[in-house]
PDB file of C-alpha atoms in Angstrom:
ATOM      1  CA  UNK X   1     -36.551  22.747  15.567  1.00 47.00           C
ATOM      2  CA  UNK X   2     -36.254  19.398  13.070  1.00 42.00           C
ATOM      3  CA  UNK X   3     -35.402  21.721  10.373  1.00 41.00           C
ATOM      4  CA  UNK X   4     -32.416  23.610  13.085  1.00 38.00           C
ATOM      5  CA  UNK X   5     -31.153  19.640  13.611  1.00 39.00           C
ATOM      6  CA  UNK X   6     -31.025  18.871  10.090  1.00 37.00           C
ATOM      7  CA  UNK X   7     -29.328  21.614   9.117  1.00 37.00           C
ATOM      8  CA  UNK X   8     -26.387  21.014  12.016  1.00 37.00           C
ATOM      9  CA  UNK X   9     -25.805  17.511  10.587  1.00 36.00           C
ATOM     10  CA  UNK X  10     -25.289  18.965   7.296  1.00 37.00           C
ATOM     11  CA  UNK X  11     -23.044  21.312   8.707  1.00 40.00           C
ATOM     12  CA  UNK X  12     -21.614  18.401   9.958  1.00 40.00           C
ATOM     13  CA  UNK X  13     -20.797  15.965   7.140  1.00 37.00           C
ATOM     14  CA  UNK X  14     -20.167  18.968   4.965  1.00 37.00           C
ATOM     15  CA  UNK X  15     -17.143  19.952   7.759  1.00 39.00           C
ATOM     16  CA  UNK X  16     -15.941  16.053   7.714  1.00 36.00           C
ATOM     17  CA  UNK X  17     -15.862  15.980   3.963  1.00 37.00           C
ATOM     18  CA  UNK X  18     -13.454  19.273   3.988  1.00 36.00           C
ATOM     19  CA  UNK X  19     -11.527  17.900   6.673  1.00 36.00           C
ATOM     20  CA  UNK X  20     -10.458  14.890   4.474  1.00 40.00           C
ATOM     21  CA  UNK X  21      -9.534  17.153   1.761  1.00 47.00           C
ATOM     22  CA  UNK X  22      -5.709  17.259   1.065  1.00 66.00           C
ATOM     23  CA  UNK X  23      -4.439  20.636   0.732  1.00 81.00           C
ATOM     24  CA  UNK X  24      -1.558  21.707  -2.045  1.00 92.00           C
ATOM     25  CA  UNK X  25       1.185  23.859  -1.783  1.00 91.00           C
ATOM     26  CA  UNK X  26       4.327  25.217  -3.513  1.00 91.00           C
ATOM     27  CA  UNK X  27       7.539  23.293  -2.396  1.00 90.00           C
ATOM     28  CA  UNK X  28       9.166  26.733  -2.920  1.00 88.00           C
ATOM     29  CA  UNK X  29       7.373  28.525  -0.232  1.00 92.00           C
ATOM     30  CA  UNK X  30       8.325  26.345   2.251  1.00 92.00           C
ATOM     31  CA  UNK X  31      11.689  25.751   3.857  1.00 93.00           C
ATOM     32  CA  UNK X  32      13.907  22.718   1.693  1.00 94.00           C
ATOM     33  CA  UNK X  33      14.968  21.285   5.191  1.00 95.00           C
ATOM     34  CA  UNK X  34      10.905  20.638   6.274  1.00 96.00           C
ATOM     35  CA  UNK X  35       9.952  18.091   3.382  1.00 97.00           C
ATOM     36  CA  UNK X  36       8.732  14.856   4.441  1.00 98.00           C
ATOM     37  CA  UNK X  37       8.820  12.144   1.558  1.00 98.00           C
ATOM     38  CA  UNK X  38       5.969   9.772   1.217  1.00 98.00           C
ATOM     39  CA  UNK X  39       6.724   7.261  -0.940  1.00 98.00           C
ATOM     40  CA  UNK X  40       4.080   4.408  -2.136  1.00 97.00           C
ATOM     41  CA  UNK X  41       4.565   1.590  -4.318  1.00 97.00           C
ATOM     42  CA  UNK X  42       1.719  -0.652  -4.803  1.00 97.00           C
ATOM     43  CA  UNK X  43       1.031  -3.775  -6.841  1.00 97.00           C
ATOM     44  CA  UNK X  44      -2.670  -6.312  -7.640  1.00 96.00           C
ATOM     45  CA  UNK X  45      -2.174  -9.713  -9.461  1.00 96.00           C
ATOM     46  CA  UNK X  46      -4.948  -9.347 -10.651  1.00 96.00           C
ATOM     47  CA  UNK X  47      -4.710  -6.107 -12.804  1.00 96.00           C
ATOM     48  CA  UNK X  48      -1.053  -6.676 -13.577  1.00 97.00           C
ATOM     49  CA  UNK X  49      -0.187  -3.496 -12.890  1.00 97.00           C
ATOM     50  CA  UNK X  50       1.851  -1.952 -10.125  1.00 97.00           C
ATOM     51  CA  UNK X  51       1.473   1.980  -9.229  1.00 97.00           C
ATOM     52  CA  UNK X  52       3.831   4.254  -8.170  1.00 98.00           C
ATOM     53  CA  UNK X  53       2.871   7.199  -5.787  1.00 98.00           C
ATOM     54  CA  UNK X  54       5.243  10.191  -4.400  1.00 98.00           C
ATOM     55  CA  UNK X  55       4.173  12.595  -2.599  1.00 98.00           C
ATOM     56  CA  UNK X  56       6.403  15.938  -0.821  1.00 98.00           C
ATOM     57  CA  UNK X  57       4.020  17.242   2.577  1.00 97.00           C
ATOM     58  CA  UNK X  58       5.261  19.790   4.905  1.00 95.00           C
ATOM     59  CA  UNK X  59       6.286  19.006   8.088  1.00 89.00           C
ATOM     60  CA  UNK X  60       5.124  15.667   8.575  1.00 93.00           C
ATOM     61  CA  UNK X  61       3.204  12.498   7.299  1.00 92.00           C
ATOM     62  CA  UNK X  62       0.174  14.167   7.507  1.00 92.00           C
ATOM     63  CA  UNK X  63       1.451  17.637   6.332  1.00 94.00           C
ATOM     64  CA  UNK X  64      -0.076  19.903   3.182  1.00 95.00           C
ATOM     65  CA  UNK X  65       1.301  18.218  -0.134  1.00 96.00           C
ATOM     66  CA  UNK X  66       3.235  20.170  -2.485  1.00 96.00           C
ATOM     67  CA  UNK X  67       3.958  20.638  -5.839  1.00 97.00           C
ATOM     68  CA  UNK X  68       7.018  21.049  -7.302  1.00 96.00           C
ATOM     69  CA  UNK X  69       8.197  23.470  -9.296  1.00 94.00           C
ATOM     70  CA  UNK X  70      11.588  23.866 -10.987  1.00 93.00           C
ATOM     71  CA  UNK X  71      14.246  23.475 -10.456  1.00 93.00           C
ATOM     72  CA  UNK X  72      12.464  20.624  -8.007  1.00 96.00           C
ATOM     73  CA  UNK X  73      11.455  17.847  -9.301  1.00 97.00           C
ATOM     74  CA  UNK X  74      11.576  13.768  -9.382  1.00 98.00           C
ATOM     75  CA  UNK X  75      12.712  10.976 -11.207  1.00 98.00           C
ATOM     76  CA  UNK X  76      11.971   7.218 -11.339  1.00 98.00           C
ATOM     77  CA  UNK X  77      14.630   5.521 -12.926  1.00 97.00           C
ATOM     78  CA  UNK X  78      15.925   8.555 -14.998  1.00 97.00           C
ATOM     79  CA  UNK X  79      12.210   9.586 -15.978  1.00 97.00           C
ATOM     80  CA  UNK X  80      10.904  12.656 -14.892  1.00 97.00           C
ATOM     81  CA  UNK X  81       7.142  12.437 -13.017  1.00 97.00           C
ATOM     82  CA  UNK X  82       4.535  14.870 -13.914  1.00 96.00           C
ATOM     83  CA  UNK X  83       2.316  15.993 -11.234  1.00 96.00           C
ATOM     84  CA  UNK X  84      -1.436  15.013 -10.462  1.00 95.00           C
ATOM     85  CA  UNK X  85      -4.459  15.722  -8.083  1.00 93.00           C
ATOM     86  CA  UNK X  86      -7.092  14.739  -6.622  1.00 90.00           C
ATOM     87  CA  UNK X  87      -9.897  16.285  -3.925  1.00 85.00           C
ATOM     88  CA  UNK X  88      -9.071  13.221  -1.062  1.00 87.00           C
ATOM     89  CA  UNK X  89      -5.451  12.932  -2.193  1.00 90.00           C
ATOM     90  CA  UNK X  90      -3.761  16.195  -2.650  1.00 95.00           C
ATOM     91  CA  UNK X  91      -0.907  16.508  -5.015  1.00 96.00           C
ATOM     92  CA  UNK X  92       1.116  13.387  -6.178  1.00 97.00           C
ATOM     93  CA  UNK X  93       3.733  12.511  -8.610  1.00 98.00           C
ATOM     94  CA  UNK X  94       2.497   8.541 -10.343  1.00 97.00           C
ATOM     95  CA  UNK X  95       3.290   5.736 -12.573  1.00 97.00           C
ATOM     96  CA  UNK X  96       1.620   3.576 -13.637  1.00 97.00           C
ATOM     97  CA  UNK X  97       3.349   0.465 -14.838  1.00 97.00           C
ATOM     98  CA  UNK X  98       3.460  -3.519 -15.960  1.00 97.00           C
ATOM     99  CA  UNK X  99       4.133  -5.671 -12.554  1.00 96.00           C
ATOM    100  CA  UNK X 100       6.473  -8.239 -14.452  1.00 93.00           C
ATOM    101  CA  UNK X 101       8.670  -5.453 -15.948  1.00 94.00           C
ATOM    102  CA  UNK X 102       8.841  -3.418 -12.789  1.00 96.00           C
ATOM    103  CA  UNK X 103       9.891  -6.365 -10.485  1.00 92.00           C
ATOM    104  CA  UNK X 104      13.792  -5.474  -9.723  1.00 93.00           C
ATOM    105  CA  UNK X 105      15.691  -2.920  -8.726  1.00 96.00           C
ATOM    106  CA  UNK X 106      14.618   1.257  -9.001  1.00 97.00           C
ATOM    107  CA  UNK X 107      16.144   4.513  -8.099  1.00 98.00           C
ATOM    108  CA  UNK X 108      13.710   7.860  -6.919  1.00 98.00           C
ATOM    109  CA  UNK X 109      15.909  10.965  -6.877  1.00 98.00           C
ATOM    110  CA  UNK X 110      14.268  13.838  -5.643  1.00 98.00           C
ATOM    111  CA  UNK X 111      15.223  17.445  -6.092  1.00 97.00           C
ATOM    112  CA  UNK X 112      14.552  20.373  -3.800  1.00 95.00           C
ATOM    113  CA  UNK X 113      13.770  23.526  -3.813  1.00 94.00           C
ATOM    114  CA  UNK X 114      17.749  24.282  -3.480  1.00 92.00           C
ATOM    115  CA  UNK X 115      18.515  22.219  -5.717  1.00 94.00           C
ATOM    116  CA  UNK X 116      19.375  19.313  -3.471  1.00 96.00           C
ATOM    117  CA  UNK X 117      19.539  15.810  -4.615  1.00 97.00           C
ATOM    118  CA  UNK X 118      18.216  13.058  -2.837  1.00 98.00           C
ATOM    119  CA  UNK X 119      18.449   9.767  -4.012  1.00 98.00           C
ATOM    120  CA  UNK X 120      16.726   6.315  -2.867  1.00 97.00           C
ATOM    121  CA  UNK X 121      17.247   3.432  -4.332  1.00 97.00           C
ATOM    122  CA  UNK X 122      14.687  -0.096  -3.374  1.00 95.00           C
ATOM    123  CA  UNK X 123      13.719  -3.471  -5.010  1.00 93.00           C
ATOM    124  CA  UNK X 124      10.341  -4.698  -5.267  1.00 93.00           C
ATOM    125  CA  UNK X 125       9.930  -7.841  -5.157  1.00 88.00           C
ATOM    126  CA  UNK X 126       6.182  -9.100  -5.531  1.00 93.00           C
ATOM    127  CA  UNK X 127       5.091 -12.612  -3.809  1.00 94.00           C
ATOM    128  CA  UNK X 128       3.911 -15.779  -5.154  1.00 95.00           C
ATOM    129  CA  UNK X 129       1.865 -18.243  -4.055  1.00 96.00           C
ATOM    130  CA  UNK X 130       2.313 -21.765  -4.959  1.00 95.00           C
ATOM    131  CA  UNK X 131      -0.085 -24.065  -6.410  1.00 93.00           C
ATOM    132  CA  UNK X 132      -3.600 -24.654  -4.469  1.00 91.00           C
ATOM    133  CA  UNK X 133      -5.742 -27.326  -4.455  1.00 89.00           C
ATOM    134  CA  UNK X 134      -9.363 -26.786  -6.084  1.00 92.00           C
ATOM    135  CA  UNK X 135     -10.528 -27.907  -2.851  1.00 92.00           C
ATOM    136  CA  UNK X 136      -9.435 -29.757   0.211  1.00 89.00           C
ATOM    137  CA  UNK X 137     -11.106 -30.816   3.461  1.00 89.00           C
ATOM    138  CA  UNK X 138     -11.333 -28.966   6.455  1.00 87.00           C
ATOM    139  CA  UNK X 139      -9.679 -31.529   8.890  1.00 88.00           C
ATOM    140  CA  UNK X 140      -6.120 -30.818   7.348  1.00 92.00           C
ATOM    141  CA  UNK X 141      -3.708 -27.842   7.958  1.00 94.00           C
ATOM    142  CA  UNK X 142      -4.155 -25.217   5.029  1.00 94.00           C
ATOM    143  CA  UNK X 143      -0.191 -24.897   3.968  1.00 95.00           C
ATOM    144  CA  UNK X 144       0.417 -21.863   1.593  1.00 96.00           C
ATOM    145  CA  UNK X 145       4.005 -21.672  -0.524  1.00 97.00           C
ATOM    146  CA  UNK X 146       5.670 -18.760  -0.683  1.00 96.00           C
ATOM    147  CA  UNK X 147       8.085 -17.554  -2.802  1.00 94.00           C
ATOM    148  CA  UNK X 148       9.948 -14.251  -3.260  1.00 91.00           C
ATOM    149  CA  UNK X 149      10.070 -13.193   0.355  1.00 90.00           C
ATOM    150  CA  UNK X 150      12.852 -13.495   2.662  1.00 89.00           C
ATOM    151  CA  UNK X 151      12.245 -15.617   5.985  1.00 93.00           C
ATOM    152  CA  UNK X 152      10.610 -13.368   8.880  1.00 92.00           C
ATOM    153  CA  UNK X 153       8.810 -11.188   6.390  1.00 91.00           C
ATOM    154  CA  UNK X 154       5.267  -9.920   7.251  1.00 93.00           C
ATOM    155  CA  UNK X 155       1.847 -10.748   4.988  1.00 95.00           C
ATOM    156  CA  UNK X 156      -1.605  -9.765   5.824  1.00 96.00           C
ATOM    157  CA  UNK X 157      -3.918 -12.809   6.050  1.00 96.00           C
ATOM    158  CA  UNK X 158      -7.493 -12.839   5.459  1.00 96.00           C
ATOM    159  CA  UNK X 159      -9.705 -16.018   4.370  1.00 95.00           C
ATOM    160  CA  UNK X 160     -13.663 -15.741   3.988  1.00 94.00           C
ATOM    161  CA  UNK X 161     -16.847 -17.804   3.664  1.00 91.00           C
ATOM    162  CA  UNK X 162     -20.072 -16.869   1.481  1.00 86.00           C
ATOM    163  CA  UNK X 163     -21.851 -16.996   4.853  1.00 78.00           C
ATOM    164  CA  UNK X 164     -23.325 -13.773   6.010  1.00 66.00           C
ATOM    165  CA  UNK X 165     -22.478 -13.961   9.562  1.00 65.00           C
ATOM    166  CA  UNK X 166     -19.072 -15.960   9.124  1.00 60.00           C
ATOM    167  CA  UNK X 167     -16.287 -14.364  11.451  1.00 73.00           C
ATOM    168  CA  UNK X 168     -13.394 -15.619   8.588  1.00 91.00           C
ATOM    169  CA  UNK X 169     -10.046 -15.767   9.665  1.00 93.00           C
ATOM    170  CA  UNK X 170      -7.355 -11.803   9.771  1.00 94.00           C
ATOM    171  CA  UNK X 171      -4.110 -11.479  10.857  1.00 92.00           C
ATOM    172  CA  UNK X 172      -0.605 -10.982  10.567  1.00 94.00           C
ATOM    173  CA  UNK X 173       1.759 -14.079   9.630  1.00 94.00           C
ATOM    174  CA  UNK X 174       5.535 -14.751   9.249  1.00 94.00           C
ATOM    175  CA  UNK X 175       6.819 -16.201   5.880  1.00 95.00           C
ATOM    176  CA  UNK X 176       9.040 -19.470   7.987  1.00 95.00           C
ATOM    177  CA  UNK X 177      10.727 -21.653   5.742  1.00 95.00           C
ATOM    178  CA  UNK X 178       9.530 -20.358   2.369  1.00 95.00           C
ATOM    179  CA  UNK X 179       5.637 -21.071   3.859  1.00 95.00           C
ATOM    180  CA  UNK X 180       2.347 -20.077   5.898  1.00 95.00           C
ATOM    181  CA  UNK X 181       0.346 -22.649   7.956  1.00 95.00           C
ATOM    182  CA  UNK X 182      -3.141 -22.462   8.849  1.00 94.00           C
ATOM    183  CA  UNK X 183      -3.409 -25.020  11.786  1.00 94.00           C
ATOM    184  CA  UNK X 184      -6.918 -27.273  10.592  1.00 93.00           C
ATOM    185  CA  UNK X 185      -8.624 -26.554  13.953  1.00 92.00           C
ATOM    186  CA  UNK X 186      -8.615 -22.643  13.013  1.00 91.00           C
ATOM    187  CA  UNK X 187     -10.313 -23.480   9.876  1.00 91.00           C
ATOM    188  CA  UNK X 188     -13.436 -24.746  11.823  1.00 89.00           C
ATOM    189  CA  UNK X 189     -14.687 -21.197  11.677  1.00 90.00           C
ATOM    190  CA  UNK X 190     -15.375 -21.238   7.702  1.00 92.00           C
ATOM    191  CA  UNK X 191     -18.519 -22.428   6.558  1.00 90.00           C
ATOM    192  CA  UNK X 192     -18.271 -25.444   3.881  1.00 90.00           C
ATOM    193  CA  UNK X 193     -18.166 -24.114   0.521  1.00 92.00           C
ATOM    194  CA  UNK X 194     -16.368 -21.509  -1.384  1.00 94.00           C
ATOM    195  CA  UNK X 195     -13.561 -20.070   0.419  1.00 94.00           C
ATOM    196  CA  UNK X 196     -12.006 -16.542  -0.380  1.00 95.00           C
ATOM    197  CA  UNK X 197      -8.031 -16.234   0.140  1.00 96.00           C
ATOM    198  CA  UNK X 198      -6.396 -12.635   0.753  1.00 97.00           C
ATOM    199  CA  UNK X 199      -3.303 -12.117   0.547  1.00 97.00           C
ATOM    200  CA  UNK X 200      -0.855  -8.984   0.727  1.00 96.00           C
ATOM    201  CA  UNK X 201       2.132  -7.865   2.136  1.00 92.00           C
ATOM    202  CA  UNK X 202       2.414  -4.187   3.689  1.00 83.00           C
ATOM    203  CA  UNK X 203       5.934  -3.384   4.353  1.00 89.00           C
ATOM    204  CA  UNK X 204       7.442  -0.055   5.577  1.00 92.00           C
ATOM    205  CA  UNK X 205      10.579   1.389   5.417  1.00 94.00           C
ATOM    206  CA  UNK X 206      12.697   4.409   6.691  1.00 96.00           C
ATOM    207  CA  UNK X 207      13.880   6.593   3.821  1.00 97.00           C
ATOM    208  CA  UNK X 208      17.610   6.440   4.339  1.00 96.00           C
ATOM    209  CA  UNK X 209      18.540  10.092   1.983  1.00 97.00           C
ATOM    210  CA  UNK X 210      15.768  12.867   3.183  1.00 97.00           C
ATOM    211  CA  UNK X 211      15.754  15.737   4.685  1.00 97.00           C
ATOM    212  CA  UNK X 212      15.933  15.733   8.745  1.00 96.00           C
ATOM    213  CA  UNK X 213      12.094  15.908   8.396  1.00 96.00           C
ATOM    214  CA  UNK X 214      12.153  12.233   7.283  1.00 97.00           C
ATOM    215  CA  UNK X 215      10.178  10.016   4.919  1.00 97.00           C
ATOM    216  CA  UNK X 216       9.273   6.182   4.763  1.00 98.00           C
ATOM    217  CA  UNK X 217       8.342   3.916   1.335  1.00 97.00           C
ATOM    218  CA  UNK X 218       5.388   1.595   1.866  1.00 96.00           C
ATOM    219  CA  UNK X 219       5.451  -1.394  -0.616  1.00 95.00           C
ATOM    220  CA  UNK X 220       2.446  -3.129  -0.906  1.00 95.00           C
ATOM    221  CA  UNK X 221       1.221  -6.287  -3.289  1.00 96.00           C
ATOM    222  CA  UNK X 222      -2.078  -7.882  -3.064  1.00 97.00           C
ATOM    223  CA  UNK X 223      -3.199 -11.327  -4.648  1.00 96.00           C
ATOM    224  CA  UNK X 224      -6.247 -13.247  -4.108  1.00 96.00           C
ATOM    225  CA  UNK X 225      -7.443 -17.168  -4.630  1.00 95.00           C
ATOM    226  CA  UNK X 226     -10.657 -19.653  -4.209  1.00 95.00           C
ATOM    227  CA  UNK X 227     -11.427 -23.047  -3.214  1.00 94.00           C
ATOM    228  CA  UNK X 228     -13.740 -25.273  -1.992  1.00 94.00           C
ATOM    229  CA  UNK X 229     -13.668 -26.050   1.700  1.00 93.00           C
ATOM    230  CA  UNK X 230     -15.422 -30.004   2.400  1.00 89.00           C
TER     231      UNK X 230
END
């Protein structure tokens, strides 16, 4: 009996692990008109680097990815993308490039199976943060600068202690006035001591040249800072 049970959760993870495993097609053996365009863009501070991933499904966000074979095919900025895979991802087109000399404005065009054209052009912008304090006390409002985001945009929030059971401090906040306020009262739930800042944005857009299947871009740019809460 232990050895039937054992042998059923085995089934089981095995069965989870092939359910998260993207499947690839052939963009020619699917109709042009069902293509959905998933478009990534995603930069780290820290690394310097900013990486660009495109991906063709069928029917849908979550659809089989596809691989594109002539005369289909994609550009960034004039350059043609080889293709890549992975087990968890499926096929992708990437690049890989410098944040600083990517910051501006790009062009994907994207050609189908008939030989279709579809261009989208977007500007990425990453963040910055202005200049913290090494440390500062915990009875004044935390006040973050930020700069290369219009007013009313959207950034992920998360601030942590070193404390094992410290609840820290998630959400959503809008950029008002070129800045972010943490009220001092909301900063009682840190412990004393080293303080880990988060910071990202996660924006999504409608594709606005696709197929009637659709497509969205997700641009995405992380940083991350430290100080000393007293």
């Amino acid at each position: 009996m232990k050895k039937l049970i054992v042998l059923m959760v085995v089934s089981a993870i095995v069965g989870m692990a092939a359910c998260n495993n993207e499947e690839i097609g052939k963009a020619k053996d699917v109709n042009p008109e069902t293509i959905y365009f998933d478009y990534r863009i995603s930069g780290d501070e820290a690394t310097g680097r900013t990486t660009v991933r495109l991906q063709y499904r069928f029917a849908g966000s979550g659809g089989t990815t596809l691989v594109l074979e002539d005369p289909s095919r994609v550009t960034l900025d004039g350059k043609m993308l080889n293709v890549d895979s992975s087990r968890f991802n499926g096929a992708y087109y990437e690049a890989d490039i410098a944040t600083d000399s990517f910051a501006g404005k790009h062009e994907i065009v994207f050609t189908g199976p008939a030989g279709k054209k579809y261009t989208e052009q977007f500007t990425y912008t990453p963040f910055q943060l202005g200049l913290l304090p090494d440390s500062m006390s915990a009875g004044k409002d935390l006040v973050l600068e930020i700069g290369g985001l219009e007013e009313g945009e959207r950034l992920h929030l998360m601030m942590t202690d070193t404390s094992f059971r410290g609840n820290g401090i998630e959400r959503i906040e809008k950029v008002k006035q070129g800045r972010i306020v943490v009220p001092a009262e909301e900063l009682t739930v840190l412990k004393k001591g080293p303080v880990y800042l988060d910071l990202s944005t996660d924006i999504k857009r409608n594709l606005k040249d696709t197929t009637p299947e659709g497509g969205a871009l997700y641009l995405n740019y992380r940083l991350k800072r430290e100080f000393l809460l007293r």
